[in-house]
Amino acid sequence: MKYLKKIWFVGLVVLLLASSCENYFEVSPYSADVKSNMKNTHVRNMTDIEKMGSNNSGEFKFAVLADSHYNYHELSTAISIVNSRSDVDFVIIDGDFCDHGYLKEYEMFFDLAQKLNKPYLTVVGNHDYRSNGGKIYRKMYGQPNKRFIYNNNLFVLFDDVFWESDVDVDFQWLEESLKSAAYCTNRIVICHIPPFDGQFTDDKELLYDSLMVKYQVDYSIHGHVHSYSLGDYYNSGVMYLTVESILDKEFAIVSVNSADEIEVERIRF
Amino acid sequence: MKKQFTVLLIILSFMLNNTVSAQLNTVKDQQRNWYFPTHIKMQYAGNIGLVSFGPGYKWAKQVIQTDFLYGYVPHYKGDATIHTFTIKNTFQLYTFYFFDKFNLKPNLGFSISFEPGENSYMRVPSRYPEGYYGPNCFYACLNLGVYSHFNIDKESRFSGFDVYIEANTLADYVFYNILAQEDKNNNIFSLALGVNICFGP
């Protein structure tokens, strides 16, 4: 019995030592214990983007990368291409940069995204919500719904995930955001799931497009479907763009020219 | 259903307690019953809980260990309360002896874990179309480690203990790194520490 007491004591000491080296010990893939250096990435990036936008009065471009899942080689290649484009000002990661929503997947994406030489913001995708992904996302990238002004253009990053999400889709917030920047030259909404996907019920699909029309949104940009399409889907005057997936080795660069016209360039690699 | 399950659990605990006591009382006189564990394992980390514990069995001339573990992650640690049930298999590769007293046993293993969380499921919820997702409450781990066994008293109820350290990763992470080629992530491995309290013969 005295040996057991020694074992317990030694074990306790070892545990205490181990707990002080917590970065080397992982307790569960479902843990949402985000490392401190990975938290609130969006804050600095948003500040950088808004600062650039306030100093920019001409043509500008931004890259939209979507649906990399666990294809880190393809994501790395896309990042290298974006880095080589000096005409691209910032990057929007349009969701599904995870697959199972594991903390490790978020960390793997974060490590690669750090190699970007431009600021980036993320839109949450359905896969990013899986497991405890919702909690991890909010710790790393803040509230999923965000908006900013860039060169007098309104950008709305909107969480439109219905099935996997742990919160309700906030159409009220979307409408308030669009209403708040009626003075802007262009209005661009970026969310992961297009309204014509099965996650939208008929009434939500109608609501979404009606908001786009009411507030004269120019472009509604999406990922999720792993294929490229561009057109006035509902014949309502709103252009709907779905970006091909990083998994399938493609992304898009969207430009707003000096005449405030929007063009899309497909980048295949 | 919950009440019936609780009553069943109480009855099983009572039976197990009596069985264990009976076994310990007759440990000197009788051969161990096959279902009586050879050890109790306790592990820190290793992707199966902050702490995990449970009975284990050494078999095939003590070369193979099979453990049935319950792991727990408290809310403060994982920002979620996580319960994990694991079957862990470890294969002893060799035994190195030092100074006639000490030994090191490198080993290789894998485990299958089940995590019944709020956002993980065995049966895909009906809101998803068929084939949209598979069950996401199971995952497999691979581990590579080293054990060392210490004898106490082979005739007593606790005959000795093993201590071990291992490197651990999810099979998913290995798959991601294979696909990632030169862009692989070097941080897919983590450590685990553990001890087996071994029962006497």
Tab-separated table of C-alpha atoms in Angstrom:
chain	number	residue	atom	x	y	z
A	1	MET	CA	0.000	0.000	0.000
A	2	LYS	CA	2.890	2.392	0.722
A	3	TYR	CA	3.991	1.953	-2.881
A	4	LEU	CA	0.592	3.104	-4.072
A	5	LYS	CA	0.937	6.297	-2.057
A	6	LYS	CA	4.329	6.899	-3.693
A	7	ILE	CA	2.842	6.242	-7.100
A	8	TRP	CA	0.035	8.724	-6.486
A	9	PHE	CA	2.483	11.373	-5.287
A	10	VAL	CA	4.844	10.954	-8.222
A	11	GLY	CA	1.890	10.883	-10.594
A	12	LEU	CA	0.548	14.133	-9.155
A	13	VAL	CA	3.904	15.857	-9.561
A	14	VAL	CA	4.185	14.650	-13.147
A	15	LEU	CA	0.644	15.850	-13.892
A	16	LEU	CA	1.355	19.282	-12.466
A	17	LEU	CA	4.493	19.550	-14.582
A	18	ALA	CA	2.645	18.344	-17.668
A	19	SER	CA	-0.183	20.821	-17.184
A	20	SER	CA	2.347	23.639	-17.301
A	21	CYS	CA	3.424	22.449	-20.758
A	22	GLU	CA	-0.131	22.407	-22.065
A	23	ASN	CA	0.823	23.197	-25.653
A	24	TYR	CA	2.364	19.733	-25.941
A	25	PHE	CA	-0.682	17.898	-24.614
A	26	GLU	CA	-3.964	17.815	-26.487
A	27	VAL	CA	-7.021	16.590	-24.659
A	28	SER	CA	-9.592	16.162	-27.417
A	29	PRO	CA	-10.064	17.028	-31.095
A	30	TYR	CA	-13.401	18.553	-30.025
A	31	SER	CA	-11.775	20.958	-27.611
A	32	ALA	CA	-12.415	24.648	-28.264
A	33	ASP	CA	-9.401	25.817	-26.250
A	34	VAL	CA	-7.949	28.228	-28.800
A	35	LYS	CA	-4.341	29.309	-28.233
A	36	SER	CA	-3.978	32.948	-27.253
A	37	ASN	CA	-1.876	33.903	-30.300
A	38	MET	CA	-4.703	32.740	-32.586
A	39	LYS	CA	-7.503	34.702	-30.968
A	40	ASN	CA	-9.230	37.731	-32.480
A	41	THR	CA	-7.291	37.662	-35.735
A	42	HIS	CA	-10.075	39.613	-37.410
A	43	VAL	CA	-9.567	42.699	-35.244
A	44	ARG	CA	-6.160	43.588	-36.608
A	45	ASN	CA	-7.059	42.530	-40.138
A	46	MET	CA	-10.266	44.570	-40.163
A	47	THR	CA	-8.356	47.632	-38.974
A	48	ASP	CA	-5.748	47.159	-41.710
A	49	ILE	CA	-8.409	46.761	-44.395
A	50	GLU	CA	-10.419	49.790	-43.315
A	51	LYS	CA	-7.284	51.888	-43.132
A	52	MET	CA	-6.272	50.864	-46.666
A	53	GLY	CA	-9.778	51.532	-47.880
A	54	SER	CA	-9.858	55.033	-46.506
A	55	ASN	CA	-6.640	55.845	-48.386
A	56	ASN	CA	-7.749	54.254	-51.629
A	57	SER	CA	-9.813	56.079	-54.196
A	58	GLY	CA	-9.208	54.162	-57.398
A	59	GLU	CA	-9.610	50.650	-58.716
A	60	PHE	CA	-9.113	47.900	-56.203
A	61	LYS	CA	-9.227	44.123	-56.147
A	62	PHE	CA	-9.876	41.463	-53.584
A	63	ALA	CA	-9.471	37.700	-53.749
A	64	VAL	CA	-12.186	35.239	-52.750
A	65	LEU	CA	-10.969	31.787	-51.705
A	66	ALA	CA	-13.599	29.216	-50.747
A	67	ASP	CA	-13.927	25.586	-49.702
A	68	SER	CA	-10.363	24.519	-49.044
A	69	HIS	CA	-11.489	21.934	-46.442
A	70	TYR	CA	-8.404	19.830	-45.669
A	71	ASN	CA	-6.649	20.502	-48.973
A	72	TYR	CA	-3.756	22.417	-47.491
A	73	HIS	CA	-1.448	21.933	-50.457
A	74	GLU	CA	-3.962	23.600	-52.794
A	75	LEU	CA	-4.624	26.336	-50.248
A	76	SER	CA	-0.904	26.995	-49.951
A	77	THR	CA	-0.622	27.270	-53.738
A	78	ALA	CA	-3.547	29.695	-53.890
A	79	ILE	CA	-1.973	31.798	-51.145
A	80	SER	CA	1.304	31.942	-53.105
A	81	ILE	CA	-0.575	33.166	-56.184
A	82	VAL	CA	-2.460	35.798	-54.188
A	83	ASN	CA	0.796	36.945	-52.609
A	84	SER	CA	2.323	37.401	-56.064
A	85	ARG	CA	-0.538	39.686	-57.120
A	86	SER	CA	0.399	43.172	-55.998
A	87	ASP	CA	-2.931	44.460	-57.361
A	88	VAL	CA	-4.931	42.457	-54.774
A	89	ASP	CA	-5.594	44.491	-51.617
A	90	PHE	CA	-7.216	41.956	-49.296
A	91	VAL	CA	-8.571	38.427	-49.157
A	92	ILE	CA	-11.938	36.988	-48.167
A	93	ILE	CA	-11.941	33.322	-47.165
A	94	ASP	CA	-15.510	32.345	-48.072
A	95	GLY	CA	-16.067	29.466	-45.666
A	96	ASP	CA	-15.375	25.742	-45.321
A	97	PHE	CA	-11.714	26.137	-44.465
A	98	CYS	CA	-12.299	23.198	-42.091
A	99	ASP	CA	-13.908	19.836	-42.601
A	100	HIS	CA	-14.842	18.329	-39.229
A	101	GLY	CA	-14.601	21.593	-37.307
A	102	TYR	CA	-11.695	20.245	-35.237
A	103	LEU	CA	-9.519	22.724	-33.368
A	104	LYS	CA	-6.491	21.261	-35.169
A	105	GLU	CA	-8.091	22.036	-38.550
A	106	TYR	CA	-8.603	25.640	-37.489
A	107	GLU	CA	-4.948	25.747	-36.383
A	108	MET	CA	-3.716	24.232	-39.650
A	109	PHE	CA	-5.693	26.809	-41.628
A	110	PHE	CA	-4.452	29.615	-39.384
A	111	ASP	CA	-0.816	28.591	-39.847
A	112	LEU	CA	-1.189	28.720	-43.632
A	113	ALA	CA	-3.211	31.937	-43.656
A	114	GLN	CA	-0.407	33.619	-41.716
A	115	LYS	CA	1.659	33.336	-44.905
A	116	LEU	CA	-0.622	35.808	-46.698
A	117	ASN	CA	1.056	39.161	-47.282
A	118	LYS	CA	-2.345	40.860	-47.313
A	119	PRO	CA	-4.992	41.125	-44.599
A	120	TYR	CA	-7.760	38.549	-44.724
A	121	LEU	CA	-11.203	38.107	-43.239
A	122	THR	CA	-13.226	34.917	-43.044
A	123	VAL	CA	-16.849	33.999	-43.655
A	124	VAL	CA	-18.049	30.992	-41.667
A	125	GLY	CA	-19.049	27.914	-43.657
A	126	ASN	CA	-21.214	24.953	-42.725
A	127	HIS	CA	-18.216	22.656	-42.156
A	128	ASP	CA	-16.619	25.273	-39.908
A	129	TYR	CA	-19.585	24.894	-37.549
A	130	ARG	CA	-19.263	21.126	-37.145
A	131	SER	CA	-18.287	19.636	-33.759
A	132	ASN	CA	-17.439	22.641	-31.560
A	133	GLY	CA	-16.398	24.712	-34.564
A	134	GLY	CA	-18.823	27.532	-33.801
A	135	LYS	CA	-17.080	28.289	-30.505
A	136	ILE	CA	-13.645	28.034	-32.080
A	137	TYR	CA	-14.635	30.326	-34.954
A	138	ARG	CA	-15.891	33.047	-32.631
A	139	LYS	CA	-12.712	32.935	-30.553
A	140	MET	CA	-10.441	33.137	-33.579
A	141	TYR	CA	-12.411	35.315	-35.950
A	142	GLY	CA	-15.025	37.080	-33.836
A	143	GLN	CA	-18.739	37.231	-34.491
A	144	PRO	CA	-19.485	35.676	-37.901
A	145	ASN	CA	-21.484	38.719	-39.108
A	146	LYS	CA	-19.228	41.618	-40.030
A	147	ARG	CA	-19.355	44.665	-42.255
A	148	PHE	CA	-16.840	47.222	-43.393
A	149	ILE	CA	-16.472	50.040	-45.902
A	150	TYR	CA	-13.649	49.935	-48.440
A	151	ASN	CA	-13.158	52.797	-50.822
A	152	ASN	CA	-16.825	53.770	-50.353
A	153	ASN	CA	-17.937	50.209	-51.122
A	154	LEU	CA	-19.977	48.339	-48.498
A	155	PHE	CA	-18.862	44.780	-47.727
A	156	VAL	CA	-21.181	42.600	-45.664
A	157	LEU	CA	-19.848	39.229	-44.482
A	158	PHE	CA	-22.945	37.302	-43.489
A	159	ASP	CA	-23.420	33.998	-41.651
A	160	ASP	CA	-26.137	32.183	-43.600
A	161	VAL	CA	-25.528	28.655	-42.285
A	162	PHE	CA	-28.852	27.176	-41.160
A	163	TRP	CA	-28.314	23.490	-40.487
A	164	GLU	CA	-24.947	23.201	-38.730
A	165	SER	CA	-24.962	26.519	-36.908
A	166	ASP	CA	-25.477	26.950	-33.186
A	167	VAL	CA	-27.183	30.328	-33.740
A	168	ASP	CA	-30.083	31.543	-35.913
A	169	VAL	CA	-29.403	33.253	-39.223
A	170	ASP	CA	-29.835	36.961	-38.498
A	171	PHE	CA	-31.670	38.554	-41.419
A	172	GLN	CA	-32.460	41.553	-39.249
A	173	TRP	CA	-28.748	42.276	-38.882
A	174	LEU	CA	-28.330	41.839	-42.655
A	175	GLU	CA	-31.046	44.371	-43.383
A	176	GLU	CA	-29.682	46.863	-40.859
A	177	SER	CA	-26.220	46.561	-42.384
A	178	LEU	CA	-27.496	47.159	-45.896
A	179	LYS	CA	-29.646	50.071	-44.731
A	180	SER	CA	-26.736	51.668	-42.852
A	181	ALA	CA	-24.644	52.225	-45.991
A	182	ALA	CA	-27.141	53.362	-48.573
A	183	TYR	CA	-24.671	56.107	-49.543
A	184	CYS	CA	-22.029	53.631	-50.700
A	185	THR	CA	-21.140	53.280	-54.346
A	186	ASN	CA	-21.426	49.496	-54.400
A	187	ARG	CA	-22.832	46.959	-51.973
A	188	ILE	CA	-21.270	43.499	-51.911
A	189	VAL	CA	-22.614	40.699	-49.698
A	190	ILE	CA	-20.404	37.661	-49.134
A	191	CYS	CA	-21.775	34.567	-47.451
A	192	HIS	CA	-20.969	30.895	-47.783
A	193	ILE	CA	-24.232	29.334	-48.937
A	194	PRO	CA	-26.073	30.654	-52.011
A	195	PRO	CA	-29.807	31.204	-51.454
A	196	PHE	CA	-30.662	28.650	-54.134
A	197	ASP	CA	-29.019	25.881	-52.082
A	198	GLY	CA	-31.145	23.389	-50.140
A	199	GLN	CA	-30.277	24.960	-46.771
A	200	PHE	CA	-32.553	27.908	-47.623
A	201	THR	CA	-36.257	27.232	-47.344
A	202	ASP	CA	-38.420	28.878	-50.019
A	203	ASP	CA	-39.416	31.742	-47.754
A	204	LYS	CA	-35.816	32.409	-46.677
A	205	GLU	CA	-34.675	32.317	-50.298
A	206	LEU	CA	-37.319	34.878	-51.193
A	207	LEU	CA	-36.404	37.004	-48.189
A	208	TYR	CA	-32.719	36.988	-49.086
A	209	ASP	CA	-33.198	38.066	-52.701
A	210	SER	CA	-35.807	40.644	-51.716
A	211	LEU	CA	-33.270	42.238	-49.354
A	212	MET	CA	-30.667	42.215	-52.105
A	213	VAL	CA	-33.119	43.967	-54.426
A	214	LYS	CA	-34.484	46.398	-51.831
A	215	TYR	CA	-31.039	47.689	-50.894
A	216	GLN	CA	-29.619	47.486	-54.417
A	217	VAL	CA	-26.889	44.976	-53.685
A	218	ASP	CA	-24.601	44.700	-56.676
A	219	TYR	CA	-22.977	41.345	-56.028
A	220	SER	CA	-23.873	38.434	-53.766
A	221	ILE	CA	-20.791	36.188	-53.539
A	222	HIS	CA	-20.820	32.593	-52.318
A	223	GLY	CA	-18.890	29.347	-52.086
A	224	HIS	CA	-20.263	26.000	-50.912
A	225	VAL	CA	-21.354	24.507	-54.240
A	226	HIS	CA	-17.809	23.813	-55.503
A	227	SER	CA	-18.538	25.244	-58.936
A	228	TYR	CA	-18.307	28.598	-60.669
A	229	SER	CA	-21.360	30.483	-61.781
A	230	LEU	CA	-22.121	34.136	-62.407
A	231	GLY	CA	-25.426	35.643	-63.386
A	232	ASP	CA	-28.596	37.450	-62.448
A	233	TYR	CA	-29.990	34.238	-60.966
A	234	TYR	CA	-33.405	35.607	-60.035
A	235	ASN	CA	-33.679	38.197	-62.865
A	236	SER	CA	-33.851	40.765	-60.117
A	237	GLY	CA	-30.853	42.876	-61.087
A	238	VAL	CA	-28.568	41.309	-58.464
A	239	MET	CA	-25.533	39.392	-59.701
A	240	TYR	CA	-24.946	36.081	-57.927
A	241	LEU	CA	-21.406	34.722	-58.032
A	242	THR	CA	-20.453	31.258	-56.770
A	243	VAL	CA	-16.727	30.726	-56.564
A	244	GLU	CA	-15.109	27.426	-57.487
A	245	SER	CA	-13.437	25.630	-54.607
A	246	ILE	CA	-9.779	25.644	-53.622
A	247	LEU	CA	-10.244	21.864	-53.450
A	248	ASP	CA	-10.792	22.015	-57.236
A	249	LYS	CA	-7.845	24.398	-57.655
A	250	GLU	CA	-9.593	27.640	-58.436
A	251	PHE	CA	-10.492	30.919	-56.798
A	252	ALA	CA	-11.641	34.355	-57.925
A	253	ILE	CA	-10.274	37.879	-57.949
A	254	VAL	CA	-12.995	40.505	-57.952
A	255	SER	CA	-12.163	43.991	-59.111
A	256	VAL	CA	-14.011	47.249	-58.743
A	257	ASN	CA	-12.748	49.614	-61.421
A	258	SER	CA	-12.567	53.386	-61.506
A	259	ALA	CA	-16.031	53.483	-63.094
A	260	ASP	CA	-17.271	51.464	-60.099
A	261	GLU	CA	-17.966	48.482	-62.282
A	262	ILE	CA	-17.361	45.032	-60.847
A	263	GLU	CA	-15.542	42.321	-62.772
A	264	VAL	CA	-14.604	38.764	-61.869
A	265	GLU	CA	-11.380	37.026	-62.856
A	266	ARG	CA	-11.174	33.241	-62.467
A	267	ILE	CA	-7.784	31.991	-61.304
A	268	ARG	CA	-7.123	28.346	-62.051
A	269	PHE	CA	-3.959	26.617	-60.938
B	1	MET	CA	-35.544	4.846	-19.676
B	2	LYS	CA	-33.113	6.974	-17.642
B	3	LYS	CA	-34.387	5.445	-14.348
B	4	GLN	CA	-34.091	1.900	-15.687
B	5	PHE	CA	-30.574	2.639	-16.932
B	6	THR	CA	-29.577	4.046	-13.531
B	7	VAL	CA	-30.944	1.000	-11.698
B	8	LEU	CA	-29.103	-1.301	-14.128
B	9	LEU	CA	-25.878	0.655	-13.599
B	10	ILE	CA	-26.231	0.381	-9.803
B	11	ILE	CA	-26.838	-3.374	-10.028
B	12	LEU	CA	-23.847	-3.838	-12.359
B	13	SER	CA	-21.590	-1.774	-10.057
B	14	PHE	CA	-22.686	-3.908	-7.078
B	15	MET	CA	-22.009	-7.092	-8.988
B	16	LEU	CA	-18.634	-5.851	-10.227
B	17	ASN	CA	-17.649	-4.743	-6.734
B	18	ASN	CA	-18.520	-8.158	-5.332
B	19	THR	CA	-16.703	-9.866	-8.191
B	20	VAL	CA	-13.596	-7.736	-7.679
B	21	SER	CA	-13.654	-8.343	-3.899
B	22	ALA	CA	-14.138	-12.062	-4.431
B	23	GLN	CA	-11.257	-12.124	-6.872
B	24	LEU	CA	-8.953	-10.170	-4.583
B	25	ASN	CA	-9.787	-12.416	-1.653
B	26	THR	CA	-8.957	-15.539	-3.580
B	27	VAL	CA	-6.159	-14.044	-5.636
B	28	LYS	CA	-3.566	-16.287	-4.078
B	29	ASP	CA	-5.528	-19.484	-4.468
B	30	GLN	CA	-7.126	-19.250	-7.874
B	31	GLN	CA	-6.235	-18.419	-11.427
B	32	ARG	CA	-7.585	-15.043	-12.547
B	33	ASN	CA	-10.891	-15.182	-14.379
B	34	TRP	CA	-10.514	-14.152	-17.974
B	35	TYR	CA	-12.807	-11.156	-17.570
B	36	PHE	CA	-10.939	-9.701	-14.608
B	37	PRO	CA	-8.709	-6.862	-15.835
B	38	THR	CA	-4.961	-7.163	-15.572
B	39	HIS	CA	-4.607	-3.477	-14.790
B	40	ILE	CA	-6.307	-0.116	-14.399
B	41	LYS	CA	-5.029	2.546	-16.749
B	42	MET	CA	-4.980	6.271	-16.054
B	43	GLN	CA	-3.865	8.637	-18.797
B	44	TYR	CA	-3.315	12.372	-19.102
B	45	ALA	CA	-4.184	13.886	-22.502
B	46	GLY	CA	-3.582	11.950	-25.727
B	47	ASN	CA	-6.746	13.224	-27.414
B	48	ILE	CA	-9.018	10.973	-25.341
B	49	GLY	CA	-9.688	13.312	-22.430
B	50	LEU	CA	-7.877	15.606	-20.057
B	51	VAL	CA	-7.830	12.515	-17.868
B	52	SER	CA	-9.024	9.100	-18.887
B	53	PHE	CA	-9.194	5.872	-16.956
B	54	GLY	CA	-10.521	2.358	-17.151
B	55	PRO	CA	-9.773	-1.352	-17.020
B	56	GLY	CA	-7.264	-2.959	-19.314
B	57	TYR	CA	-6.216	-6.422	-20.347
B	58	LYS	CA	-2.784	-7.674	-21.285
B	59	TRP	CA	-2.959	-10.722	-23.449
B	60	ALA	CA	-1.102	-12.714	-26.071
B	61	LYS	CA	1.742	-13.279	-23.602
B	62	GLN	CA	1.429	-9.684	-22.436
B	63	VAL	CA	2.406	-8.343	-25.831
B	64	ILE	CA	-0.970	-6.749	-26.510
B	65	GLN	CA	-2.844	-4.396	-24.204
B	66	THR	CA	-6.495	-3.585	-24.714
B	67	ASP	CA	-7.964	-0.818	-22.583
B	68	PHE	CA	-11.530	0.410	-22.163
B	69	LEU	CA	-11.321	4.026	-21.140
B	70	TYR	CA	-13.614	6.848	-20.163
B	71	GLY	CA	-12.135	10.289	-20.746
B	72	TYR	CA	-13.337	13.625	-19.441
B	73	VAL	CA	-12.559	17.193	-20.410
B	74	PRO	CA	-14.010	19.761	-18.004
B	75	HIS	CA	-15.576	22.875	-19.461
B	76	TYR	CA	-12.806	25.205	-18.279
B	77	LYS	CA	-10.223	23.241	-20.236
B	78	GLY	CA	-11.936	22.610	-23.569
B	79	ASP	CA	-14.572	25.362	-23.472
B	80	ALA	CA	-16.928	22.429	-23.728
B	81	THR	CA	-17.587	19.478	-21.444
B	82	ILE	CA	-16.405	16.479	-23.403
B	83	HIS	CA	-16.974	12.820	-22.615
B	84	THR	CA	-15.039	10.256	-24.600
B	85	PHE	CA	-15.220	6.462	-24.616
B	86	THR	CA	-12.173	4.749	-26.057
B	87	ILE	CA	-10.958	1.278	-26.905
B	88	LYS	CA	-7.193	1.465	-27.026
B	89	ASN	CA	-4.878	-1.246	-28.307
B	90	THR	CA	-1.145	-1.164	-27.707
B	91	PHE	CA	1.395	-3.587	-29.153
B	92	GLN	CA	4.675	-4.055	-27.385
B	93	LEU	CA	7.456	-4.139	-29.940
B	94	TYR	CA	10.363	-5.175	-27.774
B	95	THR	CA	11.767	-5.053	-24.275
B	96	PHE	CA	15.134	-3.502	-23.462
B	97	TYR	CA	16.654	-4.370	-20.099
B	98	PHE	CA	19.069	-2.193	-18.157
B	99	PHE	CA	21.121	-3.123	-15.123
B	100	ASP	CA	18.937	-6.237	-14.569
B	101	LYS	CA	16.302	-4.092	-12.896
B	102	PHE	CA	15.041	-1.551	-15.379
B	103	ASN	CA	13.220	-2.044	-18.646
B	104	LEU	CA	11.934	0.014	-21.539
B	105	LYS	CA	9.248	-1.284	-23.865
B	106	PRO	CA	8.657	0.653	-27.075
B	107	ASN	CA	5.168	0.199	-28.373
B	108	LEU	CA	2.818	1.092	-31.173
B	109	GLY	CA	-0.909	1.413	-30.920
B	110	PHE	CA	-4.207	2.692	-32.167
B	111	SER	CA	-7.486	3.587	-30.559
B	112	ILE	CA	-11.068	4.206	-31.574
B	113	SER	CA	-12.977	6.842	-29.617
B	114	PHE	CA	-16.606	7.780	-29.360
B	115	GLU	CA	-17.630	11.290	-28.306
B	116	PRO	CA	-21.370	11.847	-27.739
B	117	GLY	CA	-21.358	15.647	-27.846
B	118	GLU	CA	-23.945	18.279	-28.712
B	119	ASN	CA	-22.775	18.675	-32.267
B	120	SER	CA	-21.570	15.170	-32.945
B	121	TYR	CA	-23.901	12.323	-33.822
B	122	MET	CA	-24.035	8.647	-34.673
B	123	ARG	CA	-27.187	8.907	-36.721
B	124	VAL	CA	-27.168	11.911	-39.042
B	125	PRO	CA	-30.068	14.257	-38.121
B	126	SER	CA	-33.008	14.189	-40.486
B	127	ARG	CA	-32.530	17.823	-41.548
B	128	TYR	CA	-29.617	16.718	-43.728
B	129	PRO	CA	-30.257	15.020	-47.085
B	130	GLU	CA	-29.144	11.409	-47.302
B	131	GLY	CA	-25.408	11.102	-47.795
B	132	TYR	CA	-24.703	14.726	-46.804
B	133	TYR	CA	-22.611	13.717	-43.799
B	134	GLY	CA	-21.507	10.548	-42.093
B	135	PRO	CA	-21.494	10.066	-38.304
B	136	ASN	CA	-18.923	12.428	-36.778
B	137	CYS	CA	-18.734	11.070	-33.234
B	138	PHE	CA	-15.993	8.525	-33.930
B	139	TYR	CA	-12.331	9.107	-34.543
B	140	ALA	CA	-9.171	7.015	-34.559
B	141	CYS	CA	-5.826	7.808	-32.983
B	142	LEU	CA	-2.363	6.441	-33.601
B	143	ASN	CA	0.272	6.389	-30.896
B	144	LEU	CA	3.918	5.538	-30.500
B	145	GLY	CA	5.421	5.387	-27.054
B	146	VAL	CA	7.536	3.714	-24.452
B	147	TYR	CA	6.510	1.879	-21.279
B	148	SER	CA	8.513	0.920	-18.254
B	149	HIS	CA	7.317	-1.712	-15.817
B	150	PHE	CA	8.076	-1.739	-12.101
B	151	ASN	CA	7.363	-4.711	-9.884
B	152	ILE	CA	6.098	-4.278	-6.342
B	153	ASP	CA	5.159	-7.680	-5.027
B	154	LYS	CA	4.057	-10.295	-7.506
B	155	GLU	CA	1.958	-12.074	-4.885
B	156	SER	CA	0.087	-9.066	-3.582
B	157	ARG	CA	-3.112	-7.616	-5.001
B	158	PHE	CA	-1.177	-4.831	-6.727
B	159	SER	CA	1.793	-6.499	-8.270
B	160	GLY	CA	3.369	-3.498	-9.975
B	161	PHE	CA	2.847	-0.562	-12.274
B	162	ASP	CA	3.745	0.642	-15.743
B	163	VAL	CA	4.519	4.246	-16.561
B	164	TYR	CA	4.492	5.465	-20.110
B	165	ILE	CA	4.834	8.405	-22.382
B	166	GLU	CA	3.607	8.433	-25.936
B	167	ALA	CA	3.256	10.615	-29.011
B	168	ASN	CA	-0.270	10.650	-30.296
B	169	THR	CA	-2.168	11.950	-33.299
B	170	LEU	CA	-5.502	11.520	-35.019
B	171	ALA	CA	-5.570	9.338	-38.130
B	172	ASP	CA	-7.346	12.279	-39.820
B	173	TYR	CA	-4.353	14.562	-39.232
B	174	VAL	CA	-1.987	12.003	-40.761
B	175	PHE	CA	-4.286	11.809	-43.799
B	176	TYR	CA	-4.317	15.611	-44.128
B	177	ASN	CA	-0.532	15.718	-44.003
B	178	ILE	CA	-0.178	13.028	-46.650
B	179	LEU	CA	-2.409	15.099	-48.941
B	180	ALA	CA	-0.606	18.307	-48.026
B	181	GLN	CA	2.718	17.027	-49.420
B	182	GLU	CA	5.425	19.646	-48.818
B	183	ASP	CA	2.874	21.902	-47.075
B	184	LYS	CA	2.348	19.459	-44.234
B	185	ASN	CA	1.897	20.772	-40.711
B	186	ASN	CA	4.563	19.695	-38.231
B	187	ASN	CA	2.303	20.147	-35.210
B	188	ILE	CA	0.016	17.153	-35.614
B	189	PHE	CA	1.555	15.159	-32.772
B	190	SER	CA	0.940	15.664	-29.076
B	191	LEU	CA	2.014	13.867	-25.926
B	192	ALA	CA	0.278	11.685	-23.388
B	193	LEU	CA	1.401	10.384	-20.003
B	194	GLY	CA	-0.044	7.440	-18.223
B	195	VAL	CA	0.211	4.723	-15.641
B	196	ASN	CA	-1.127	1.189	-15.401
B	197	ILE	CA	-1.775	-0.143	-11.905
B	198	CYS	CA	-1.244	-3.860	-12.388
B	199	PHE	CA	-3.135	-6.503	-10.446
B	200	GLY	CA	-1.502	-9.573	-9.003
B	201	PRO	CA	-1.971	-13.073	-10.429
